[in-house]
Short mmCIF file of C-alpha atoms in Angstrom, two decimals:
data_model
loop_
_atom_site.label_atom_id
_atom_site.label_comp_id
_atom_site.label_asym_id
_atom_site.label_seq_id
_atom_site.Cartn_x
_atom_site.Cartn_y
_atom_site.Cartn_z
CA UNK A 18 0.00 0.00 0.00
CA UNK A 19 3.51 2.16 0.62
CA UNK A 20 4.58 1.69 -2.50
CA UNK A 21 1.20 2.15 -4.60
CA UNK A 22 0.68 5.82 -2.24
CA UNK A 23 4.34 6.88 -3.44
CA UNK A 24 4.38 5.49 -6.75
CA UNK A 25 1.33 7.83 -7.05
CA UNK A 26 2.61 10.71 -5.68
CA UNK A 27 6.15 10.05 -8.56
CA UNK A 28 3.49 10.16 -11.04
CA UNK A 29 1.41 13.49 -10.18
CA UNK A 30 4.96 15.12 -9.42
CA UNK A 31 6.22 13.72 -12.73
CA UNK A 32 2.99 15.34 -14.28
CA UNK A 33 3.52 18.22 -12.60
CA UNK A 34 6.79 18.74 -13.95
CA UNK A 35 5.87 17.81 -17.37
CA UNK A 36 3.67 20.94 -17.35
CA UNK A 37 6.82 23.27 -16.48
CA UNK A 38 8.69 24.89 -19.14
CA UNK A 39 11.56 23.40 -17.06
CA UNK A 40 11.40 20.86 -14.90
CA UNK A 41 12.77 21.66 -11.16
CA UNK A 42 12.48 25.82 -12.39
CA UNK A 43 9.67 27.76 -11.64
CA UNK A 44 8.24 29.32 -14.98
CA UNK A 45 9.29 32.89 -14.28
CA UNK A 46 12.36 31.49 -14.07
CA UNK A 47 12.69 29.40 -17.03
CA UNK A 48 11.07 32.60 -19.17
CA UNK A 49 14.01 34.12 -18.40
CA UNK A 50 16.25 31.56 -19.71
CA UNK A 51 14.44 30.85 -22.60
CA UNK A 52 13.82 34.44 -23.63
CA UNK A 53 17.61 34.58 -23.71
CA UNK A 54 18.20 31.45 -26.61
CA UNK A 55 18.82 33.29 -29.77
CA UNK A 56 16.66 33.20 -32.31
CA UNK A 57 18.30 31.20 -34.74
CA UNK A 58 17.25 28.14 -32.55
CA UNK A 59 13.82 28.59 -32.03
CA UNK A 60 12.82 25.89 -34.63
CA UNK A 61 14.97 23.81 -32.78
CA UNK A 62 13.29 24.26 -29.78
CA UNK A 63 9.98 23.94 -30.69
CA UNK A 64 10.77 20.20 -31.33
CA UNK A 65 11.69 19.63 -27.61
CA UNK A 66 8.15 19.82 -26.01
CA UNK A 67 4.63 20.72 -26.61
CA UNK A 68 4.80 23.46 -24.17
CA UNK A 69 8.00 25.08 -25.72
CA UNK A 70 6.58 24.79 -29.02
CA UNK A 71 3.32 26.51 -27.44
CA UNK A 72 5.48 29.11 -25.93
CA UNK A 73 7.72 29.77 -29.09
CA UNK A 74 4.79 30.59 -31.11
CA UNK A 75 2.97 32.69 -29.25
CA UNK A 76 3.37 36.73 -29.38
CA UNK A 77 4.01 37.14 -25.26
CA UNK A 78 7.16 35.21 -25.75
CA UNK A 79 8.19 38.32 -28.20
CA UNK A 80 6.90 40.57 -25.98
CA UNK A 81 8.67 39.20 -23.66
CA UNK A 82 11.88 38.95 -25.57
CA UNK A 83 11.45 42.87 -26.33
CA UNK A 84 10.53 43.76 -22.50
CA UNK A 85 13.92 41.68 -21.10
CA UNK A 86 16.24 43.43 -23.76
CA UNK A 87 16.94 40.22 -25.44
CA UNK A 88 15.03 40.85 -28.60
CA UNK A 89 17.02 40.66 -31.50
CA UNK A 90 17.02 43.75 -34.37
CA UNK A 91 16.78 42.22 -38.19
CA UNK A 92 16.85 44.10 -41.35
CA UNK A 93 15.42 42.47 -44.48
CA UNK A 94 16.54 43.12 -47.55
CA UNK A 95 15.58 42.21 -51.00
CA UNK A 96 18.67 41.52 -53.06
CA UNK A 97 19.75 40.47 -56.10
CA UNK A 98 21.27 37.07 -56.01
CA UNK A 99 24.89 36.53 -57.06
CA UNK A 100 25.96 35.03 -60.23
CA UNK A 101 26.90 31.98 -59.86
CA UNK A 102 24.91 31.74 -56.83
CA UNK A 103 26.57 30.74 -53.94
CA UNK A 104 26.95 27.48 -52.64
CA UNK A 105 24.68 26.01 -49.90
CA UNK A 106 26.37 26.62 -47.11
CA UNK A 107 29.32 29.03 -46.77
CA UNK A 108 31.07 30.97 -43.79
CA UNK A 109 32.89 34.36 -43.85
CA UNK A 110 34.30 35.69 -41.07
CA UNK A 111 35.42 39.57 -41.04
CA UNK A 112 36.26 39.42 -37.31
CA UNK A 113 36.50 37.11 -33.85
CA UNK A 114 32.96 38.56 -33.20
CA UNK A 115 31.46 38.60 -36.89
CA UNK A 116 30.35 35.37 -38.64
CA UNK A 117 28.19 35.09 -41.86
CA UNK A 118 26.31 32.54 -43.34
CA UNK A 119 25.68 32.37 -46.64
CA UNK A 120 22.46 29.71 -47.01
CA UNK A 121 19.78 29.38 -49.48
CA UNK A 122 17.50 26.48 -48.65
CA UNK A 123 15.34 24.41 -51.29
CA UNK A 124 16.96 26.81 -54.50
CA UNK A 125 16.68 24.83 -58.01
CA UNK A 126 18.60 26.19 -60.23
CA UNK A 127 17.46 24.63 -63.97
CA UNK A 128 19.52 25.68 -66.80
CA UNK A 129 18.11 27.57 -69.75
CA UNK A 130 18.78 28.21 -73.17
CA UNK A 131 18.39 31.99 -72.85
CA UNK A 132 20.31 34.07 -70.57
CA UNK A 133 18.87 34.02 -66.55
CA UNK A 134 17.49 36.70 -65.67
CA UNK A 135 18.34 38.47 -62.41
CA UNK A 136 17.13 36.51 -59.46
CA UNK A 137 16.07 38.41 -56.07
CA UNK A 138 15.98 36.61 -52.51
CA UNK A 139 15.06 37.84 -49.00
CA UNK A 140 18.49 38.27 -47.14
CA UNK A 141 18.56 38.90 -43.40
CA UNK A 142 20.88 40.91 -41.54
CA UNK A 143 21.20 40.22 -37.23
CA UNK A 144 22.26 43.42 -36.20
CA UNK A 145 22.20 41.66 -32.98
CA UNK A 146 24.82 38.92 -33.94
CA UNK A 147 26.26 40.59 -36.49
CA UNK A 148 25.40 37.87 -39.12
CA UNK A 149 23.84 37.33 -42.41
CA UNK A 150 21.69 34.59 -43.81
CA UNK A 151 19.21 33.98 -46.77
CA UNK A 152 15.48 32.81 -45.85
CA UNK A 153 14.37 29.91 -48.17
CA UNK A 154 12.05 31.06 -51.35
CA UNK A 155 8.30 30.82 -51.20
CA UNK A 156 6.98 27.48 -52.76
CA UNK A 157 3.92 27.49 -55.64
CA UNK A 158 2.52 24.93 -57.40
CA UNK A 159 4.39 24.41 -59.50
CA UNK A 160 7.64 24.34 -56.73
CA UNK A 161 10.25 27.57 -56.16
CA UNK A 162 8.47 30.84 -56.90
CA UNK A 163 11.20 33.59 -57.93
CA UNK A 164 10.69 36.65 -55.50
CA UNK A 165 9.82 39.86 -57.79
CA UNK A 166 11.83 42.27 -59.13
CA UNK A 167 11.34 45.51 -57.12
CA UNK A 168 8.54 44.43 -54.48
CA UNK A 169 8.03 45.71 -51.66
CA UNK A 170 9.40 44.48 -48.51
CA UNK A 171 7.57 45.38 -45.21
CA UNK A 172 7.99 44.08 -41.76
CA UNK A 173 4.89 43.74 -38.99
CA UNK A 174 7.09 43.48 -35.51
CA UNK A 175 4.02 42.90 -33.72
CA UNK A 176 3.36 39.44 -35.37
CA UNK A 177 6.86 38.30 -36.31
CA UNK A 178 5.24 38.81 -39.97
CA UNK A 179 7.64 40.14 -43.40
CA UNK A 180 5.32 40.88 -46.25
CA UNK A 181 6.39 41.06 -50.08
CA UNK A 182 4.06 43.17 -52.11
CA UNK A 183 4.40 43.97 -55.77
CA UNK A 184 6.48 44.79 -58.19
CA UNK A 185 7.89 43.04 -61.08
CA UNK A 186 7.38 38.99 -62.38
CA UNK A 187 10.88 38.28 -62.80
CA UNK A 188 10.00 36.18 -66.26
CA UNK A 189 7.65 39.07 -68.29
CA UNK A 190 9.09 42.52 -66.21
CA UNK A 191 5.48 43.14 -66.12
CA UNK A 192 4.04 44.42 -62.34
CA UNK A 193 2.27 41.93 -60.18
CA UNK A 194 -0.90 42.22 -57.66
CA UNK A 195 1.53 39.59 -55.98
CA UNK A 196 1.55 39.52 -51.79
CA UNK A 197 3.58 37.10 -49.98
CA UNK A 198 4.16 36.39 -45.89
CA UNK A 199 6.82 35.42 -43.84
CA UNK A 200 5.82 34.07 -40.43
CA UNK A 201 8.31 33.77 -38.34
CA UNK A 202 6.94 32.84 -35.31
CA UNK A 203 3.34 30.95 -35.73
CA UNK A 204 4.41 29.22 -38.77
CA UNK A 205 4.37 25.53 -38.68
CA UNK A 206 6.39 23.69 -41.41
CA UNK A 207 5.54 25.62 -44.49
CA UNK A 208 6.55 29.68 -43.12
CA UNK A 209 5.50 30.91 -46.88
CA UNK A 210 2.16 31.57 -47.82
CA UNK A 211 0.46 33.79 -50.66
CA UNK A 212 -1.74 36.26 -49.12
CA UNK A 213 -5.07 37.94 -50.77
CA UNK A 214 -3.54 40.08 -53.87
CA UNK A 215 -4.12 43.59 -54.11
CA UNK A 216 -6.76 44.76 -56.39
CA UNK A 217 -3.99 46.87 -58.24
CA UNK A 218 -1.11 44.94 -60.45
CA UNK A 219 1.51 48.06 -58.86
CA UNK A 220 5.25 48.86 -58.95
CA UNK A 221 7.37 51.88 -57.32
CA UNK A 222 4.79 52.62 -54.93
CA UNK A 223 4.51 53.97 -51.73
CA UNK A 224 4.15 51.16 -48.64
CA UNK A 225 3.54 51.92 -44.84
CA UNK A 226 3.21 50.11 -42.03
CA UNK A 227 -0.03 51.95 -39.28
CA UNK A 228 -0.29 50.23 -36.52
CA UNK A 229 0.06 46.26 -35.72
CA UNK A 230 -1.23 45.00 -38.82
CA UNK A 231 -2.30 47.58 -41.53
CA UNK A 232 -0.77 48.47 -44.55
CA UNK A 233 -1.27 50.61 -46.92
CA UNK A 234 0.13 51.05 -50.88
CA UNK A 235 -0.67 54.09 -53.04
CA UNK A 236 0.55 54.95 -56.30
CA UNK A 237 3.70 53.18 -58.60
CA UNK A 238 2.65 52.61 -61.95
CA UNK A 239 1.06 49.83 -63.81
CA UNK A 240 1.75 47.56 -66.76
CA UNK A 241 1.88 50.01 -69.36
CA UNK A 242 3.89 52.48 -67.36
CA UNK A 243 1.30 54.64 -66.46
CA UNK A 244 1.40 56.38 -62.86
CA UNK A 245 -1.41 55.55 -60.63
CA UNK A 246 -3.30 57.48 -58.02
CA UNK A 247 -5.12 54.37 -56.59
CA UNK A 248 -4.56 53.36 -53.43
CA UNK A 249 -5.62 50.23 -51.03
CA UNK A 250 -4.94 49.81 -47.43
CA UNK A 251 -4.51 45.92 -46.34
CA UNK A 252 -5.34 44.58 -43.09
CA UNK A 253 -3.12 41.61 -42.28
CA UNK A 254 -4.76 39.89 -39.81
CA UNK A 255 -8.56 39.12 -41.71
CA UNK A 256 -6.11 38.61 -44.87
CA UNK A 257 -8.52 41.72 -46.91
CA UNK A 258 -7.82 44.40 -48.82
CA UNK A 259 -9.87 47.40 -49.16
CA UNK A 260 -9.74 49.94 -51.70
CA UNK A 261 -9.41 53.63 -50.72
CA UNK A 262 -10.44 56.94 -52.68
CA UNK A 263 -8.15 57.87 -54.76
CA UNK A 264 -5.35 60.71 -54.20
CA UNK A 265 -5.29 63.79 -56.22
CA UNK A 266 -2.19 63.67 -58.14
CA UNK A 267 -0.66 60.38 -60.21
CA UNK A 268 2.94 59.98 -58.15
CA UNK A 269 5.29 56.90 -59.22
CA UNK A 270 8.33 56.15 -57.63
CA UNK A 271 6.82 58.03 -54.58
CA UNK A 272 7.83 57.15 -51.22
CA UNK A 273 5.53 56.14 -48.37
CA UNK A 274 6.00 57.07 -44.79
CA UNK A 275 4.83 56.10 -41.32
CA UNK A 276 4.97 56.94 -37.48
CA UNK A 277 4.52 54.78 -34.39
CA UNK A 278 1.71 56.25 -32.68
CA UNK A 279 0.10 58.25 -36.16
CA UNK A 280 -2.76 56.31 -37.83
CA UNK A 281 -2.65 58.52 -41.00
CA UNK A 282 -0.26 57.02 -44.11
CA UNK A 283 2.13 59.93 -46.09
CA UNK A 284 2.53 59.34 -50.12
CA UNK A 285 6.03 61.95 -50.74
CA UNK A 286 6.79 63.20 -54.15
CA UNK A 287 6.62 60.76 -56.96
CA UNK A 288 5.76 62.23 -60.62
CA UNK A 289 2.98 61.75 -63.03
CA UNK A 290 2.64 59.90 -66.29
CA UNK A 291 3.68 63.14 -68.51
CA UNK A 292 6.81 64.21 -66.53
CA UNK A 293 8.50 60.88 -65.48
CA UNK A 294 11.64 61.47 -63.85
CA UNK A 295 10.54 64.90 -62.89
CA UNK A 296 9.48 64.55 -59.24
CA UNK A 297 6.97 66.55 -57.09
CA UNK A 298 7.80 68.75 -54.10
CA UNK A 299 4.36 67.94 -52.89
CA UNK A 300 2.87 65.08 -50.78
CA UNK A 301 -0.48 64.17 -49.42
CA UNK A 302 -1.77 62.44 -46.40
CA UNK A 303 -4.14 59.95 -46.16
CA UNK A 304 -6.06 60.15 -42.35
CA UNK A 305 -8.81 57.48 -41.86
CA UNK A 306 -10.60 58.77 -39.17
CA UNK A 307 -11.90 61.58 -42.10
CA UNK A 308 -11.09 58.59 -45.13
CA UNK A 309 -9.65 61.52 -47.38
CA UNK A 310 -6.49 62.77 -48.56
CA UNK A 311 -5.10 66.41 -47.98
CA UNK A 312 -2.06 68.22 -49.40
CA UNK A 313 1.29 69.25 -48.53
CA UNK A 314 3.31 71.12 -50.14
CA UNK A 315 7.30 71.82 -50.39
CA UNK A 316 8.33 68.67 -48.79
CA UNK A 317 10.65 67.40 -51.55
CA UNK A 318 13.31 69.71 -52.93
CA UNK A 319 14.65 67.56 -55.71
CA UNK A 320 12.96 67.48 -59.12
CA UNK A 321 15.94 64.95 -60.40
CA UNK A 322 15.94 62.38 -57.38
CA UNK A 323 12.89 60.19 -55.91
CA UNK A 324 12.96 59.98 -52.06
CA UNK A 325 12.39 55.87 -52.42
CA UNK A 326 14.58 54.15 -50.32
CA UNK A 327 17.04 57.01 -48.95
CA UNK A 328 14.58 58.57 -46.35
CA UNK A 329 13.24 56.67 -43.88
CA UNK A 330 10.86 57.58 -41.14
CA UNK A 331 12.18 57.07 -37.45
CA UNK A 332 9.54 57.59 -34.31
CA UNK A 333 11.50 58.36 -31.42
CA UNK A 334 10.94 59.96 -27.57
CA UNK A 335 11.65 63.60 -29.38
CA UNK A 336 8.76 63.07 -32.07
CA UNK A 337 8.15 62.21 -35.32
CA UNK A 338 11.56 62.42 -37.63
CA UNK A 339 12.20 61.72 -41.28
CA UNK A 340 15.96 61.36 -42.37
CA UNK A 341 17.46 61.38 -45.42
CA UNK A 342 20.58 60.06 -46.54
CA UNK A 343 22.25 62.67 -49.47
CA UNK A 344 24.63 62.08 -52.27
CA UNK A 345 26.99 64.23 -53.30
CA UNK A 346 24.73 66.46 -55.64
CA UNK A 347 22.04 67.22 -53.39
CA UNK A 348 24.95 67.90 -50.82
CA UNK A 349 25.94 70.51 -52.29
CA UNK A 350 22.69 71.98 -52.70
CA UNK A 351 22.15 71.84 -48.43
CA UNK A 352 24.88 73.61 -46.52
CA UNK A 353 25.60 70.86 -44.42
CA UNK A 354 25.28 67.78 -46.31
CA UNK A 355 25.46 64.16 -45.26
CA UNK A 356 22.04 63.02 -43.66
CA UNK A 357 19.40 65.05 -42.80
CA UNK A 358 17.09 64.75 -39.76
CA UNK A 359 13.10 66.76 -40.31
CA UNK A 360 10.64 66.89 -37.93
CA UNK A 361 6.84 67.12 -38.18
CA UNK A 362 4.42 69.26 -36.48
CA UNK A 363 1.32 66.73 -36.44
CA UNK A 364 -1.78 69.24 -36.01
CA UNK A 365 -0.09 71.71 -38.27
CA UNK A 366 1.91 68.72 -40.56
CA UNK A 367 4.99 71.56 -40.99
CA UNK A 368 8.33 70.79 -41.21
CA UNK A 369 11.51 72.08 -39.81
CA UNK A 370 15.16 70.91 -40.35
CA UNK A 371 16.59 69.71 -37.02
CA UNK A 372 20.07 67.90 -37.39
CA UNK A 373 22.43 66.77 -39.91
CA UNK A 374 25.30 64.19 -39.67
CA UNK A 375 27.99 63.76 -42.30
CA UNK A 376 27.98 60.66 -44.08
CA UNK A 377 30.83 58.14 -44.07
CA UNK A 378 33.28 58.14 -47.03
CA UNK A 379 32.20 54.54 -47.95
CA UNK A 380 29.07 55.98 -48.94
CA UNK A 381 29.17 59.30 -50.17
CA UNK A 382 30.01 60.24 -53.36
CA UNK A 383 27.65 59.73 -56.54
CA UNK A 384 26.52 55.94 -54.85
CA UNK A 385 23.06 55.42 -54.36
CA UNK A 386 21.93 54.15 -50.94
CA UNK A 387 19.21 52.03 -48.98
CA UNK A 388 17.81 53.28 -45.69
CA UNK A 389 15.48 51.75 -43.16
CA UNK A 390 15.08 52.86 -39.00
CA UNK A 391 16.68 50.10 -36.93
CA UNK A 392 14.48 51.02 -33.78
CA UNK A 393 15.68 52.32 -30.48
CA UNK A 394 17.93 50.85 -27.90
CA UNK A 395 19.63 51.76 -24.35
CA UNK A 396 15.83 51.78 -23.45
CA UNK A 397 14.96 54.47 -26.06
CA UNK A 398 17.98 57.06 -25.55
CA UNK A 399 19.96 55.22 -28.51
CA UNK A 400 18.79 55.91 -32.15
CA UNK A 401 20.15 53.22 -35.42
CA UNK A 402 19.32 53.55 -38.81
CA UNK A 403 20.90 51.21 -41.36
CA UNK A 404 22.20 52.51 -44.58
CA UNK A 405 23.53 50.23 -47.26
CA UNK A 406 25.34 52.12 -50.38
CA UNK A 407 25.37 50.63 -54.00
CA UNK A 408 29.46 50.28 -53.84
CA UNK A 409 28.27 47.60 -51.07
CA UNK A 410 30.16 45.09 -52.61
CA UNK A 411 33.20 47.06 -53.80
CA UNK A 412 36.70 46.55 -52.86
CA UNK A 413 38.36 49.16 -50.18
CA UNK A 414 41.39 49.99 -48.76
CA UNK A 415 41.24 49.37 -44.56
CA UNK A 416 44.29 49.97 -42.25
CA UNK A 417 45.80 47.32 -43.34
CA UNK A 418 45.56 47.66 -46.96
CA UNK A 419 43.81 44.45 -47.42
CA UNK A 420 40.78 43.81 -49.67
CA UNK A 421 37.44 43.55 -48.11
CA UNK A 422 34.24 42.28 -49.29
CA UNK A 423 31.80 44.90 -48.27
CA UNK A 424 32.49 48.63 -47.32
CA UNK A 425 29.32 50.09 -48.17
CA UNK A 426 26.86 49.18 -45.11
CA UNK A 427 26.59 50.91 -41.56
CA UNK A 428 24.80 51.43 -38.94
CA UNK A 429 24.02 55.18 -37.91
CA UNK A 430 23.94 55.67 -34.12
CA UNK A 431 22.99 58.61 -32.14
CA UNK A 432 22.32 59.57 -28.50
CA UNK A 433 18.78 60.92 -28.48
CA UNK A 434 18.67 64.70 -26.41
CA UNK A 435 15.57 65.73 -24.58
CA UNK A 436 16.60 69.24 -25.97
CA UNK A 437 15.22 70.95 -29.12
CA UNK A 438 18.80 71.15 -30.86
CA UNK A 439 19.26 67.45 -31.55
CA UNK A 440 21.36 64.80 -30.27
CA UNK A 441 24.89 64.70 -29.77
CA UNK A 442 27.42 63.66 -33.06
CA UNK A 443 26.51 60.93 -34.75
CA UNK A 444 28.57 57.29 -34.66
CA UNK A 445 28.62 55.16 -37.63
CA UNK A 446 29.24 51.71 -37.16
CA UNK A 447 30.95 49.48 -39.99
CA UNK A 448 28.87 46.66 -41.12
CA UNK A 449 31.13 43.88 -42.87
CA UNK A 450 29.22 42.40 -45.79
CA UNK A 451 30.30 39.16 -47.42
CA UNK A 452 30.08 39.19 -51.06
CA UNK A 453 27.45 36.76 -51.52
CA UNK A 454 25.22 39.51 -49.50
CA UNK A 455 26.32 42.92 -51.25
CA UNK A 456 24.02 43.15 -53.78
CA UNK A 457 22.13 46.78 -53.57
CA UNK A 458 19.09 46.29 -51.45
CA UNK A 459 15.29 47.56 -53.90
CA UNK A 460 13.72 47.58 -50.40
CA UNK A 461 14.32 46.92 -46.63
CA UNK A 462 12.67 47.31 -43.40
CA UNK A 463 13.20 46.22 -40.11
CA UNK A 464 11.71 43.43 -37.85
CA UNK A 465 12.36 42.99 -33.96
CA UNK A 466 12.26 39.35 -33.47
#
């Protein structure tokens, strides 16, 4: 009867345990250890234990990753793959501290009688780690799918989500309605999936993120090169897109622009069918809560450049900021040069110059350059923004004289100031990019993980 009674009590205390994240730990304590693993084994863990696979694909583990200062900061880029592509697995090392990994998973590569055309892929940058790797393709029917020329890439932080939206089939160069996802933390075995299209085949458009899990597209032009005014706002979660009136002026190759804590969507410059290349000073503004666009005008002082890709917006404990990131021509136009910081006056939407930081000499000059806010850090007092030149790949000169694979990506870091005058001087951090991942970035955003 003594041994039935404690074989018994084994059993409910071996139950007991089994429902632990780790048996022995109390949960709070085991969050903190798991929170810790980076992210790179997650899929690993998931195979340990229902409850870990639970936990892993759930949003409060993020949170909780984010909350603890563990969270890990990832820019996604779409790039154009080498030629030859690379092999399957690779390492680079640039220091004791950087390591790279070059992987593609589940790439075919058929041979053709006509020349290949460029291929794109989704690379991945841990600005935590300091590494590089290349997420597997999204699978069709028919197998592979080649990632479009030019989409769209856009990160929702709050779901672990990366979207793909748009721009060119990589077969007929013609634009595509084409949305793909990235889940990165519910997904099961299959991450990929093709989401509702939008009702608009679109390329060179404007793209925000508002909020969690809205997003919203205006403009680019269609498959005869015309520039659009249409615009659609897509809500990620119900998987729907919904059309929205149209804005008052055609704009391709405009830029779209968004702010933590603003629910209205910002279409900047772009140009109409009649005067392509010639871009607008004006924007417009999109605010749901009235569902109609106003006007703003002298935002944009370039006719000859489009802001695509070398402004970014950055939300931050100061207010609402929108940088851009100058070559050498529009330099000499401001008296400062390098990268400009603006601010915006929300009721009044006016905009004032606030700071400027010279840009490295990897990436000034005539180069063209990729820009996307990395987030805050030092719990908010620490602003990154990553920049990525078109000479990423090019060969440079360091202190040693020795050839290196990438000079042209950084990191931007500056002490936020609770005064009106800016921050202190700006830090730029080296990024070393293997060659396999220096291809010029068409679009990049960030995602905390």
């Amino acid at each position: 009867m003594g041994q039935a009674g404690s074989s018994t009590e084994n059993f409910q205390k071996l139950q007991q345990q089994q429902k632990q994240l780790i048996p022995g730990l109390p949960d709070e304590i085991a969050m903190d250890c798991l929170v810790r693993v980076p992210s790179k084994f997650h899929s690993n863990m998931k195979l340990v234990c229902q409850s870990w696979r639970s936990l892993i694909m759930h949003a409060s583990f993020y949170r909780e990753r984010r909350r603890s200062g563990t969270a890990e900061h990832m820019v996604c880029l779409i790039q154009p793959l080498p030629t030859p592509s690379p092999p399957l697995q690779t390492e680079s090392s640039g220091s004791d501290n950087e390591k790279s990994s070059e992987k593609e998973e589940g790439v075919d590569e058929k041979s053709s009688s006509r020349p290949p055309l460029v291929q794109h892929g989704l690379s991945i940058y841990n600005a935590t780690h300091r590494t590089w790797h290349r997420m597997m393709r999204p699978c069709g029917a028919s197998g592979q799918v080649r990632i479009p020329m030019f989409c769209q890439c856009v990160a929702l932080p709050a779901s672990g989500k990366i979207l793909l939206l748009g721009g060119w089939d990589p077969n007929t160069l013609e634009p595509v309605p084409d949305v793909y996802v990235l889940d990165l933390i519910s997904a099961g075995g299959a991450p990929w999936r093709r989401a509702a299209p939008m009702s608009v085949a679109r390329s060179f458009f404007a793209c925000g993120v508002v909020g969690q899990s809205t997003v919203y597209v205006a403009g680019g032009h269609d498959n005869q090169k015309n520039a659009l005014q249409s615009a659609e706002v897509y809500d990620a979660n119900a998987d729907e897109w919904r059309r929205l009136p149209a804005m008052a002026e055609e704009r391709d190759e405009c830029q779209g622009l968004s702010w933590e804590g603003d629910s209205r969507f910002w279409v900047i410059s772009g140009y109409n069918t009649e005067s392509q290349g010639i871009f607008r000073s004006d924007g417009e503004c999109y605010d749901p809560t009235t569902g109609s666009w106003s006007k703003i005008e002298e935002v944009w002082p370039y006719r000859s450049v489009s802001p695509r890709g070398l402004t970014t917006a950055v939300t931050s404990n100061s207010g609402c900021q929108w940088w851009w990131f100058l070559g050498s021509r529009q330099q000499q136009e401001q008296e400062n040069g390098g990268g400009k910081e603006l601010s915006h006056n929300s009721s009044n939407i006016m905009w004032k110059v606030v700071n400027s930081a010279q840009l490295p000499s990897g990436i000034s000059g005539g180069t063209s350059v990729s820009v996307t806010a990395l987030g805050l850090a030092k719990d908010g007092q620490l602003q990154r923004i990553f920049v990525m030149s078109s000479n990423g790949g090019g060969r440079g000169t360091g202190t040693t004289g020795g050839e290196c694979e990438g000079e042209g990506a950084y990191i931007l870091e500056r002490e936020i100031s609770n005064n009106s005058n800016g921050g202190s001087a700006a830090k730029w951090n080296n990024v070393h990019t293997p060659a396999g991942f220096s291809g010029f970035p068409y679009s990049a955003s960030c995602l905390v993980i």
